[in-house]
Amino acid sequence: MASDTLAGMRVFTAVVEAGSFARAADALDLSRGMATRHVAKLEARLGVRLLNRTTRKLSLTEAGSDYYQRATQILALVDEAESSMTSSAATPRGTLRVATSAGFGVGHLDRAIGRYLQRYPEVTVDVALAERNVDLVEEGFDLAVRVAAQGDPGYVARRLSRVRTVPCASPAYLERRGTPQAPEDLIAHNCLTYMHRNWKDEWRFSRGGVERKVRIAGNLRGNNGSMMVNAAIDGLGVIVEPDFLVGEALRQRRLVRILPDWESTELSLYAVYPNRKFLPPKVKSFVDFLVEYFEPVPYWHSHVQPVRDAFEETGQGGP
């Protein structure tokens, strides 16, 4: 249906209900001449006269009476559809498809999703755990939650939080092999690496504007950060993993931080989605919730502490 046809319907029904062009024009915030033209164009399009006009009153023709009944039904359906869309825009609902890594999904995003669903019970969340960057459009995902050095080209990436990577090892490993005092000391250590990082074979550190790059090697590589953390807890070697993965192990003293005076590669937590325009309520509400949930300084940062403090509190001495 053409927009001018719908506009003509609205003016025509308003004229019938008001009993005059002048009162209908005032109700619709139109000039009387504009209201008259709308009805005249509608009659011309239909090829029938809808109203009998005299200087004193208006009356419906037989065709006009039939058209008025049908037009009011059509306009009611249009208004109902618009009202439904407005309500839908205000209330998140439907199925939300989310992709993230297993390392972040289990223990962090899963808890956030639980809180989100309590707030928005009309949403259903489908979560896919994948140690790769899924193609959101091709694979039909609404968004992804990713840990990366920067956002993905071609997508909207909203930064949720800072993510620090932390060099650490188990107390038993450090007692057996010694504690590195400088980044270069890692050359002599068994370094466990996460395969999907660009810097998996070259760990980077900075301090006071000075940067160091160290080529590392070890006897275990994997595509899952949690596996690397568990291997380090078992005393296999040194890891550099995100603080959300190692935070709890550091708090429990199963791992201790090394090189406390050096900063390793910093990453960010992003919500990534295809388009900012016409963002569905379920996506917008979820992204806004994640910003609120993780905050600028997420809860896991407090668990990261220098190696010297961990040795003091566990009663173990250095090498």
Coordinates of C-alpha atoms in Angstrom, one line a residue:
M1 CA 0.0 0.0 0.0
A2 CA 1.4 3.4 -1.0
S3 CA 2.1 5.9 1.8
D4 CA -0.1 8.5 0.2
T5 CA -3.0 6.0 0.1
L6 CA -2.6 5.4 3.8
A7 CA -2.4 9.2 4.5
G8 CA -5.6 9.7 2.4
M9 CA -7.3 7.0 4.5
R10 CA -6.4 8.7 7.7
V11 CA -7.6 12.1 6.6
F12 CA -10.8 10.6 5.1
T13 CA -11.7 8.8 8.3
A14 CA -10.9 11.8 10.4
V15 CA -13.2 14.0 8.3
V16 CA -16.0 11.5 8.6
E17 CA -15.6 11.2 12.4
A18 CA -15.1 15.0 12.9
G19 CA -18.0 15.9 10.6
S20 CA -16.0 18.6 8.8
F21 CA -12.8 19.2 6.9
A22 CA -11.9 22.1 9.3
R23 CA -12.1 20.1 12.5
A24 CA -10.3 17.1 10.9
A25 CA -7.5 19.3 9.7
D26 CA -7.1 20.8 13.2
A27 CA -7.0 17.3 14.7
L28 CA -4.4 16.1 12.3
D29 CA -2.4 19.4 12.4
L30 CA -2.9 20.0 8.7
S31 CA -4.2 23.0 6.8
R32 CA -7.8 22.7 5.5
G33 CA -6.6 22.9 2.0
M34 CA -4.2 20.0 2.5
A35 CA -6.9 17.9 4.1
T36 CA -9.2 18.6 1.1
R37 CA -6.5 17.6 -1.3
H38 CA -5.8 14.3 0.4
V39 CA -9.5 13.3 0.1
A40 CA -9.7 14.5 -3.5
K41 CA -6.7 12.5 -4.5
L42 CA -8.1 9.4 -2.7
E43 CA -11.4 9.7 -4.6
A44 CA -9.5 10.2 -7.8
R45 CA -7.4 7.1 -7.2
L46 CA -10.5 5.0 -6.3
G47 CA -12.6 6.5 -9.1
V48 CA -15.6 7.1 -6.9
R49 CA -17.1 9.9 -4.8
L50 CA -16.8 9.2 -1.1
L51 CA -18.4 12.3 0.4
N52 CA -21.3 14.5 -0.6
R53 CA -20.3 18.1 0.1
T54 CA -22.7 21.0 0.7
T55 CA -22.0 24.4 2.3
R56 CA -23.7 23.2 5.5
K57 CA -22.7 19.5 5.9
L58 CA -20.9 16.5 4.7
S59 CA -22.5 13.1 4.2
L60 CA -21.1 9.7 3.1
T61 CA -22.1 8.3 -0.2
E62 CA -22.9 4.6 -0.4
A63 CA -19.4 3.8 -1.6
G64 CA -18.0 6.2 1.0
S65 CA -19.8 4.3 3.8
D66 CA -18.4 1.0 2.6
Y67 CA -14.9 2.4 2.2
Y68 CA -15.1 4.0 5.7
Q69 CA -15.8 0.6 7.3
R70 CA -12.9 -1.0 5.5
A71 CA -10.5 1.9 6.0
T72 CA -11.1 1.9 9.8
Q73 CA -10.3 -1.8 10.0
I74 CA -7.1 -1.4 7.9
L75 CA -5.9 1.6 10.0
A76 CA -6.6 -0.3 13.2
L77 CA -4.4 -3.2 11.9
V78 CA -1.6 -0.7 10.9
D79 CA -1.8 1.0 14.4
E80 CA -1.7 -2.4 16.1
A81 CA 1.3 -3.5 14.0
E82 CA 3.2 -0.3 14.9
S83 CA 2.3 -0.6 18.5
S84 CA 3.6 -4.2 18.5
M85 CA 6.9 -3.1 17.0
T86 CA 7.3 -0.3 19.5
S87 CA 6.6 -2.7 22.3
S88 CA 9.1 -5.2 20.9
A89 CA 11.7 -2.5 20.6
A90 CA 11.3 -1.7 24.3
T91 CA 11.4 -5.3 25.5
P92 CA 14.2 -7.7 24.7
R93 CA 12.9 -11.1 23.5
G94 CA 13.7 -13.9 21.2
T95 CA 16.8 -16.1 20.7
L96 CA 20.2 -14.5 21.2
R97 CA 23.1 -16.5 19.6
V98 CA 26.5 -15.8 21.2
A99 CA 29.9 -17.1 20.4
T100 CA 32.9 -17.0 22.8
S101 CA 36.0 -19.0 23.8
A102 CA 35.7 -21.9 26.2
G103 CA 38.3 -20.3 28.5
F104 CA 36.1 -17.2 29.0
G105 CA 32.7 -18.8 28.5
V106 CA 33.1 -21.3 31.4
G107 CA 33.3 -19.5 34.7
H108 CA 32.8 -15.9 33.5
L109 CA 30.4 -15.4 30.6
D110 CA 28.2 -18.2 31.8
R111 CA 27.6 -16.4 35.1
A112 CA 26.9 -13.1 33.4
I113 CA 24.4 -14.8 31.1
G114 CA 22.6 -16.3 34.2
R115 CA 22.2 -12.8 35.7
Y116 CA 21.1 -11.4 32.3
L117 CA 18.4 -14.0 31.9
Q118 CA 17.1 -13.2 35.4
R119 CA 16.6 -9.6 34.3
Y120 CA 15.3 -10.4 30.8
P121 CA 13.3 -13.7 31.0
E122 CA 11.8 -13.4 27.5
V123 CA 15.2 -13.9 25.9
T124 CA 16.7 -17.4 25.2
V125 CA 20.5 -17.5 24.9
D126 CA 22.3 -20.0 22.6
V127 CA 26.0 -20.1 23.4
A128 CA 28.7 -21.7 21.2
L129 CA 32.2 -22.2 22.7
A130 CA 34.9 -22.1 20.0
E131 CA 38.6 -21.5 20.1
R132 CA 38.4 -19.5 16.9
N133 CA 36.8 -16.3 15.6
V134 CA 33.5 -17.4 14.1
D135 CA 32.1 -15.6 11.1
L136 CA 29.1 -13.9 12.8
V137 CA 27.2 -13.2 9.6
E138 CA 27.9 -16.5 7.8
E139 CA 27.3 -18.7 10.8
G140 CA 24.3 -16.7 12.1
F141 CA 25.5 -15.3 15.4
D142 CA 24.1 -12.1 16.9
L143 CA 27.4 -11.3 18.6
A144 CA 30.7 -12.7 20.0
V145 CA 32.5 -12.0 23.2
R146 CA 36.2 -12.0 22.4
V147 CA 39.6 -11.4 24.1
A148 CA 41.9 -9.7 21.6
A149 CA 44.5 -6.9 21.3
Q150 CA 42.1 -4.9 19.1
G151 CA 38.6 -5.1 17.6
D152 CA 37.8 -7.1 14.5
P153 CA 37.9 -5.1 11.2
G154 CA 34.5 -5.0 9.6
Y155 CA 32.6 -5.4 12.9
V156 CA 31.5 -3.1 15.6
A157 CA 33.6 -3.9 18.7
R158 CA 32.6 -2.4 22.1
R159 CA 35.3 -2.7 24.7
L160 CA 34.0 -4.2 27.9
S161 CA 37.1 -4.4 30.0
R162 CA 40.9 -4.5 30.2
V163 CA 42.5 -7.9 30.2
R164 CA 46.0 -8.3 31.5
T165 CA 48.2 -11.3 30.7
V166 CA 50.1 -12.7 33.6
P167 CA 53.3 -14.7 33.6
C168 CA 53.1 -17.3 36.3
A169 CA 54.1 -20.9 37.4
S170 CA 53.4 -23.2 40.2
P171 CA 55.4 -22.9 43.5
A172 CA 56.7 -26.4 42.9
Y173 CA 58.0 -25.6 39.5
L174 CA 59.7 -22.5 40.6
E175 CA 61.3 -24.3 43.5
R176 CA 62.6 -26.9 41.2
R177 CA 63.7 -24.8 38.2
G178 CA 64.3 -21.4 39.8
T179 CA 62.4 -18.1 39.6
P180 CA 63.1 -15.9 36.5
Q181 CA 64.5 -12.5 37.5
A182 CA 64.4 -10.9 34.0
P183 CA 62.5 -11.7 30.8
E184 CA 65.6 -13.2 29.2
D185 CA 65.7 -15.9 31.9
L186 CA 62.6 -17.4 30.3
I187 CA 64.8 -18.8 27.6
A188 CA 66.0 -21.5 30.1
H189 CA 62.5 -22.4 31.1
N190 CA 59.8 -24.7 29.8
C191 CA 57.2 -22.3 28.4
L192 CA 53.7 -23.5 27.7
T193 CA 52.0 -21.7 24.8
Y194 CA 48.5 -21.0 23.5
M195 CA 48.5 -21.7 19.8
H196 CA 46.0 -19.0 18.7
R197 CA 48.1 -16.0 19.6
N198 CA 50.2 -14.1 17.1
W199 CA 52.9 -13.8 19.8
K200 CA 52.8 -17.5 20.9
D201 CA 56.5 -18.0 20.3
E202 CA 57.7 -14.6 21.3
W203 CA 56.6 -13.2 24.7
R204 CA 56.7 -9.5 25.2
F205 CA 57.4 -7.4 28.3
S206 CA 57.7 -3.8 29.1
R207 CA 58.9 -1.7 32.1
G208 CA 59.4 2.1 32.3
G209 CA 59.2 2.5 28.6
V210 CA 61.7 -0.4 27.9
E211 CA 60.4 -3.3 25.9
R212 CA 61.8 -6.8 25.8
K213 CA 60.9 -9.6 23.4
V214 CA 61.9 -13.1 24.3
R215 CA 61.8 -16.2 22.0
I216 CA 60.5 -19.0 24.1
A217 CA 60.1 -22.8 23.7
G218 CA 58.4 -25.6 25.6
N219 CA 57.1 -29.1 25.3
L220 CA 53.3 -28.3 25.3
R221 CA 51.2 -26.2 23.0
G222 CA 47.4 -26.1 23.0
N223 CA 44.4 -24.3 21.7
N224 CA 42.7 -24.0 25.0
G225 CA 43.9 -21.6 27.7
S226 CA 42.3 -23.5 30.6
M227 CA 44.4 -26.6 29.6
M228 CA 47.5 -24.4 29.7
V229 CA 46.6 -23.2 33.2
N230 CA 46.0 -26.7 34.5
A231 CA 49.3 -27.8 33.1
A232 CA 51.1 -25.0 34.9
I233 CA 49.3 -25.8 38.1
D234 CA 50.6 -29.4 37.7
G235 CA 54.2 -28.0 37.6
L236 CA 54.9 -28.5 33.9
G237 CA 56.1 -25.0 33.1
V238 CA 55.6 -21.3 32.8
I239 CA 52.6 -19.7 31.2
V240 CA 51.5 -16.2 30.2
E241 CA 47.7 -16.3 30.3
P242 CA 44.8 -13.8 30.8
D243 CA 44.1 -12.8 34.3
F244 CA 40.5 -14.1 34.1
L245 CA 42.0 -17.6 33.6
V246 CA 44.7 -17.5 36.2
G247 CA 43.1 -15.2 38.8
E248 CA 41.5 -17.9 41.0
A249 CA 44.7 -20.1 40.9
L250 CA 46.7 -17.1 42.0
R251 CA 44.3 -16.4 44.8
Q252 CA 44.5 -20.0 46.0
R253 CA 48.4 -19.9 45.6
R254 CA 48.3 -22.8 43.2
L255 CA 50.1 -20.4 40.8
V256 CA 52.3 -17.5 41.6
R257 CA 53.1 -14.5 39.5
I258 CA 56.7 -14.1 38.2
L259 CA 58.5 -11.0 36.9
P260 CA 56.3 -8.7 39.0
D261 CA 58.0 -5.5 37.9
W262 CA 57.3 -6.3 34.2
E263 CA 54.1 -5.9 32.3
S264 CA 53.2 -8.5 29.7
T265 CA 51.0 -8.1 26.7
E266 CA 47.7 -6.3 27.4
L267 CA 44.5 -7.4 25.8
S268 CA 40.9 -6.3 25.9
L269 CA 37.5 -7.9 26.3
Y270 CA 35.2 -7.0 23.4
A271 CA 31.5 -7.5 22.5
V272 CA 31.6 -7.8 18.7
Y273 CA 28.6 -7.6 16.4
P274 CA 28.0 -7.0 12.7
N275 CA 26.2 -3.6 12.6
R276 CA 25.4 -0.7 14.9
K277 CA 22.4 0.3 12.9
F278 CA 19.0 -1.0 14.0
L279 CA 20.6 -3.1 16.7
P280 CA 17.9 -5.5 18.0
P281 CA 16.8 -5.0 21.6
K282 CA 18.1 -8.4 22.7
V283 CA 21.6 -7.5 21.4
K284 CA 21.7 -4.0 22.7
S285 CA 20.4 -5.0 26.2
F286 CA 23.0 -7.9 26.4
V287 CA 25.9 -5.7 25.4
D288 CA 24.8 -2.9 27.9
F289 CA 24.5 -5.6 30.6
L290 CA 28.0 -6.9 29.9
V291 CA 29.4 -3.4 30.2
E292 CA 27.7 -3.1 33.6
Y293 CA 28.6 -6.6 34.7
F294 CA 32.3 -6.5 34.0
E295 CA 32.9 -2.8 34.6
P296 CA 36.1 -1.0 33.7
V297 CA 38.0 -3.0 36.4
P298 CA 36.6 -6.6 36.5
Y299 CA 36.5 -8.7 39.6
W300 CA 39.4 -11.0 38.6
H301 CA 42.0 -8.3 38.6
S302 CA 42.2 -8.3 42.4
H303 CA 43.6 -11.9 42.4
V304 CA 46.8 -11.0 40.6
Q305 CA 49.8 -10.3 42.9
P306 CA 53.6 -10.5 42.7
V307 CA 55.5 -13.7 43.3
R308 CA 57.2 -12.5 46.4
D309 CA 53.9 -12.0 48.2
A310 CA 52.8 -15.5 47.3
F311 CA 56.0 -17.1 48.6
E312 CA 55.7 -15.2 51.8
E313 CA 52.1 -16.3 52.4
T314 CA 52.6 -20.0 51.5
G315 CA 55.8 -20.2 53.5
Q316 CA 57.9 -21.4 50.6
G317 CA 61.2 -19.9 49.9
G318 CA 62.7 -18.7 46.6
P319 CA 65.1 -20.8 44.6

